[in-house]
Amino acid sequence: MSAAGEGDHAYNPYTRSCPSRRLLRELGELWSVLVFGALYDGPLRFTEIARRVDGISTKMLTQTLRTLERDGLVSREYYTESPPRVTYALTELGRDLADVMDALEKWAVGHMDEVLAAREAYDAEHAG
Amino acid sequence: MSAAGEGDHAYNPYTRSCPSRRLLRELGELWSVLVFGALYDGPLRFTEIARRVDGISTKMLTQTLRTLERDGLVSREYYTESPPRVTYALTELGRDLADVMDALEKWAVGHMDEVLAAREAYDAEHAG
DNA sequence: CTGCATCCTCTTTGATACTG
DNA sequence: CAGTATCAAAGAGGATGCAG
């Protein structure tokens, strides 16, 4: 079929050198997922995100936000005030992805008990 | 509501020490996502997975499979033949998650062009 | 407040060689 | 085939100090 307008790229993350692999690695990163979740309900300032994502360093938050901004997933708004104010928000593209991220997060939270139980069972069986 | 039978745990990955954070980090890992995708269509042998996930080392494949097995997401079947045969398959719990993983992978592949374009635009704007 | 630069450590990962 | 063991290389991540 190779529909028209789709371009002839066949991105395939199962291949070493395909850029989609790097993107997938990037999106799956914990900090990315949590930042998406933090911005899910609306724009936030740098410090507000940091407060919600407990334990993230300014370095990692900056790095994560820059990467997401460069990928067109997050937008940055700078207000020249005193002190300066900067807000981050999901772009249209980012909101689209946010639903997937949210699903992943919800899955982890929602099935934590089952996973924990599975681990116990596994450890018990592989002890003797 | 806090429905009965759900337990009173309030797993929250935005918190440093919550086990759901570690789980989320684990699931988001590139190799986990790709192994899920490889097993999506049915059971596979160790070598078959390695062949599909281009570039993964036996060490990482083993480690990834062990982790997923321990979490109850993947099952391992050992057949004492000569040469030995081992197959891996998604468990019921794993199949549930597989849909989310698949959505993430599909998103990355499906929006790669847009992300690439966004990067160009960003780089162009932040060059001068 | 927002964030860049640096240093430094700890973990992750890849390559390689070897075993049941 | 399906791993395990080991070693070296690479990179991620945190702490800190400074700047706009």
XYZ file of C-alpha atoms (C1' of nucleotides) in Angstrom:
296
model
C 0.000 0.000 0.000
C 2.561 2.609 1.100
C -0.030 5.358 1.135
C 0.796 8.620 -0.498
C 1.735 11.501 1.740
C 3.274 9.285 4.358
C 6.742 9.652 2.993
C 8.783 6.620 2.117
C 10.456 6.365 5.495
C 9.979 3.097 7.232
C 11.113 3.958 10.721
C 11.923 0.845 12.635
C 13.201 0.937 16.206
C 14.205 -2.707 15.976
C 17.029 -1.531 13.785
C 20.200 -0.245 15.343
C 20.568 3.011 13.512
C 16.980 4.113 13.067
C 16.351 7.482 14.741
C 13.103 6.142 16.139
C 15.112 3.945 18.474
C 16.813 6.912 20.031
C 13.487 8.720 20.293
C 11.898 5.736 21.960
C 14.736 5.545 24.450
C 14.349 9.221 25.151
C 10.598 9.138 25.660
C 10.707 6.092 27.874
C 13.040 7.756 30.296
C 11.546 8.132 33.742
C 11.992 11.886 33.891
C 10.281 12.358 30.553
C 7.277 10.332 31.623
C 6.953 12.188 34.901
C 7.363 15.618 33.344
C 4.620 14.747 30.895
C 2.444 13.731 33.760
C 3.200 16.931 35.631
C 2.273 19.062 32.634
C -0.772 16.999 31.803
C -3.183 19.237 33.686
C -1.771 22.511 32.462
C 1.283 24.780 32.179
C 3.716 24.949 35.051
C 6.748 26.949 36.025
C 10.171 25.406 36.298
C 10.096 25.278 40.064
C 6.588 23.905 40.140
C 7.579 20.977 37.973
C 10.592 20.353 40.163
C 8.363 20.327 43.210
C 5.989 17.796 41.699
C 8.657 15.483 40.390
C 10.245 14.690 43.698
C 13.963 14.200 43.619
C 14.724 15.535 40.157
C 17.800 17.749 40.025
C 17.789 21.073 38.233
C 20.254 19.582 35.838
C 18.026 16.711 34.819
C 14.928 18.851 34.715
C 16.607 21.379 32.463
C 18.010 18.662 30.255
C 14.682 16.864 30.001
C 12.764 20.024 29.236
C 15.262 21.100 26.575
C 15.083 17.756 24.863
C 11.307 17.716 24.895
C 11.203 21.307 23.705
C 13.554 20.553 20.842
C 11.390 17.610 19.842
C 8.375 19.881 19.669
C 6.601 18.197 22.573
C 6.851 20.993 25.103
C 6.708 24.749 24.620
C 8.544 27.284 26.704
C 7.253 30.742 27.539
C 9.598 33.308 28.927
C 8.330 36.384 30.749
C 10.800 39.170 31.463
C 9.773 40.073 34.923
C 11.673 40.453 38.085
C 12.278 37.817 39.104
C 11.951 36.165 35.684
C 9.146 33.719 35.099
C 9.173 30.774 32.730
C 6.338 28.407 32.043
C 6.253 25.115 30.244
C 3.296 23.509 28.538
C 2.577 20.561 26.312
C 2.280 21.373 22.622
C -0.430 19.813 20.494
C 1.992 17.086 19.540
C 2.946 16.679 23.169
C -0.635 16.356 24.301
C -1.105 13.567 21.838
C 1.815 11.694 23.318
C 0.766 12.583 26.841
C -2.122 10.161 26.651
C 0.236 7.298 25.916
C 2.569 8.381 28.691
C -0.355 8.640 31.034
C -1.439 5.139 30.129
C 2.016 3.826 30.926
C 2.121 5.601 34.252
C -1.356 4.456 35.159
C -0.456 0.902 34.221
C 2.542 0.908 36.514
C 0.571 2.349 39.398
C -2.454 0.192 38.785
C -0.584 -3.091 38.571
C 2.089 -2.487 41.152
C 0.493 -4.943 43.555
C 0.437 -7.703 40.982
C 4.041 -7.085 40.048
C 5.060 -7.062 43.674
C 3.273 -10.358 44.189
C 4.938 -11.828 41.119
C 8.327 -10.836 42.440
C 7.691 -12.516 45.745
C 6.607 -15.672 44.013
C 9.624 -15.601 41.739
C 12.050 -14.998 44.562
C 10.505 -17.729 46.664
C 10.769 -20.210 43.841
C 14.332 -19.298 42.992
C 15.621 -19.345 46.509
C 16.205 -22.992 47.292
C -14.551 6.138 47.143
C -11.443 4.098 47.820
C -13.142 0.943 46.666
C -12.795 -2.161 48.718
C -10.338 -4.742 47.547
C -7.979 -2.225 46.033
C -5.765 -2.147 49.039
C -4.875 1.086 50.721
C -1.655 1.618 48.837
C -1.450 4.866 46.994
C 1.432 4.221 44.671
C 2.836 7.445 43.375
C 5.814 7.565 41.015
C 6.217 11.273 41.639
C 7.552 10.299 45.023
C 11.182 9.340 45.382
C 10.815 6.116 47.225
C 7.651 4.664 45.749
C 8.310 1.318 44.077
C 6.168 2.394 41.148
C 8.885 4.812 40.155
C 11.415 2.051 39.779
C 8.908 -0.041 37.881
C 8.159 2.826 35.545
C 11.835 3.339 34.890
C 12.230 -0.338 34.209
C 9.303 -0.590 31.815
C 10.261 2.497 29.882
C 13.675 1.126 29.106
C 14.270 0.719 25.411
C 15.069 -2.974 25.614
C 11.914 -3.698 27.572
C 9.744 -1.936 25.024
C 11.378 -3.721 22.116
C 11.231 -7.145 23.757
C 7.545 -6.607 24.377
C 7.105 -5.725 20.747
C 9.030 -8.789 19.661
C 6.870 -11.065 21.787
C 3.669 -9.322 20.836
C 2.824 -11.745 18.034
C 3.685 -14.889 19.932
C 6.335 -16.863 21.833
C 9.915 -16.726 20.661
C 13.176 -18.417 21.460
C 16.077 -16.541 22.994
C 17.963 -16.310 19.738
C 14.906 -15.281 17.803
C 14.345 -12.329 20.096
C 17.982 -11.366 19.766
C 17.672 -11.470 16.000
C 14.642 -9.208 15.988
C 15.996 -6.698 18.442
C 18.989 -5.681 16.435
C 22.057 -4.828 18.446
C 20.994 -6.164 21.818
C 23.727 -8.095 23.590
C 23.097 -11.484 25.161
C 23.822 -9.877 28.462
C 21.154 -7.226 28.138
C 18.652 -9.610 26.640
C 19.142 -12.028 29.500
C 18.910 -9.283 32.059
C 15.805 -7.779 30.488
C 14.059 -11.120 30.210
C 14.889 -12.035 33.805
C 13.525 -8.770 35.085
C 10.328 -9.078 33.082
C 9.952 -12.678 34.140
C 10.365 -11.781 37.773
C 7.741 -9.083 37.413
C 5.320 -11.644 36.045
C 5.176 -10.064 32.616
C 6.970 -12.759 30.668
C 6.964 -16.519 31.110
C 9.872 -18.810 30.378
C 9.528 -22.347 29.077
C 12.512 -24.652 29.209
C 12.658 -27.800 27.101
C 15.406 -30.295 27.843
C 16.412 -31.232 24.379
C 19.680 -31.333 22.619
C 20.442 -28.619 21.947
C 18.303 -27.084 24.682
C 15.350 -24.943 23.702
C 13.855 -22.083 25.656
C 10.879 -20.007 24.694
C 9.563 -16.771 26.091
C 6.021 -15.508 25.947
C 3.959 -12.695 27.380
C 1.858 -13.613 30.379
C -1.684 -12.383 30.724
C -0.403 -9.462 32.741
C 2.265 -8.880 30.141
C -0.213 -8.878 27.290
C -2.163 -6.195 29.038
C 0.902 -4.012 29.260
C 1.948 -4.906 25.727
C -0.807 -2.758 24.299
C 0.545 0.287 26.096
C 4.073 -0.514 25.004
C 2.855 -0.967 21.474
C 1.131 2.397 21.582
C 4.352 4.033 22.701
C 6.355 2.369 19.954
C 3.784 3.228 17.339
C 3.717 6.793 18.514
C 7.475 7.154 18.136
C 7.441 5.608 14.681
C 4.357 7.471 13.553
C 5.520 10.889 14.656
C 9.198 10.619 13.878
C 8.876 12.982 10.938
C 7.214 15.642 13.025
C 9.832 15.331 15.729
C 12.606 15.521 13.174
C 11.048 18.650 11.715
C 10.699 20.188 15.163
C 14.361 19.539 15.844
C 15.403 21.251 12.656
C 13.271 24.243 13.481
C 14.642 24.389 17.006
C 18.247 24.084 15.888
C 17.763 26.728 13.226
C 16.283 29.148 15.719
C 18.919 28.528 18.343
C 21.885 28.801 16.029
C 22.374 32.549 15.486
C 13.718 32.323 39.753
C 15.774 29.904 36.051
C 19.296 27.647 34.485
C 24.207 26.871 32.684
C 28.958 24.891 33.669
C 31.897 21.827 36.059
C 33.456 18.111 38.623
C 33.110 13.631 40.041
C 31.006 9.250 41.143
C 28.259 5.343 40.274
C 25.819 2.628 37.252
C 24.959 0.847 32.872
C 26.323 -1.395 28.959
C 29.038 -3.556 25.366
C 32.675 -6.879 23.996
C 34.709 -11.035 24.796
C 35.497 -15.524 26.375
C 33.769 -19.612 28.389
C 30.144 -23.452 30.100
C 26.072 -26.905 30.407
C 21.324 -23.096 21.842
C 21.107 -20.458 25.952
C 23.122 -18.488 28.831
C 27.158 -16.903 32.710
C 31.406 -14.343 34.024
C 34.459 -10.701 33.639
C 36.553 -6.418 32.334
C 36.832 -2.006 30.363
C 34.438 1.940 28.312
C 30.839 5.066 28.288
C 27.338 7.714 30.059
C 23.892 9.056 33.309
C 23.099 11.539 37.198
C 23.889 14.260 41.485
C 26.104 18.168 44.024
C 27.790 22.562 43.851
C 28.724 27.189 42.569
C 27.838 30.974 39.722
C 25.108 34.131 36.268
C 21.175 36.694 34.020
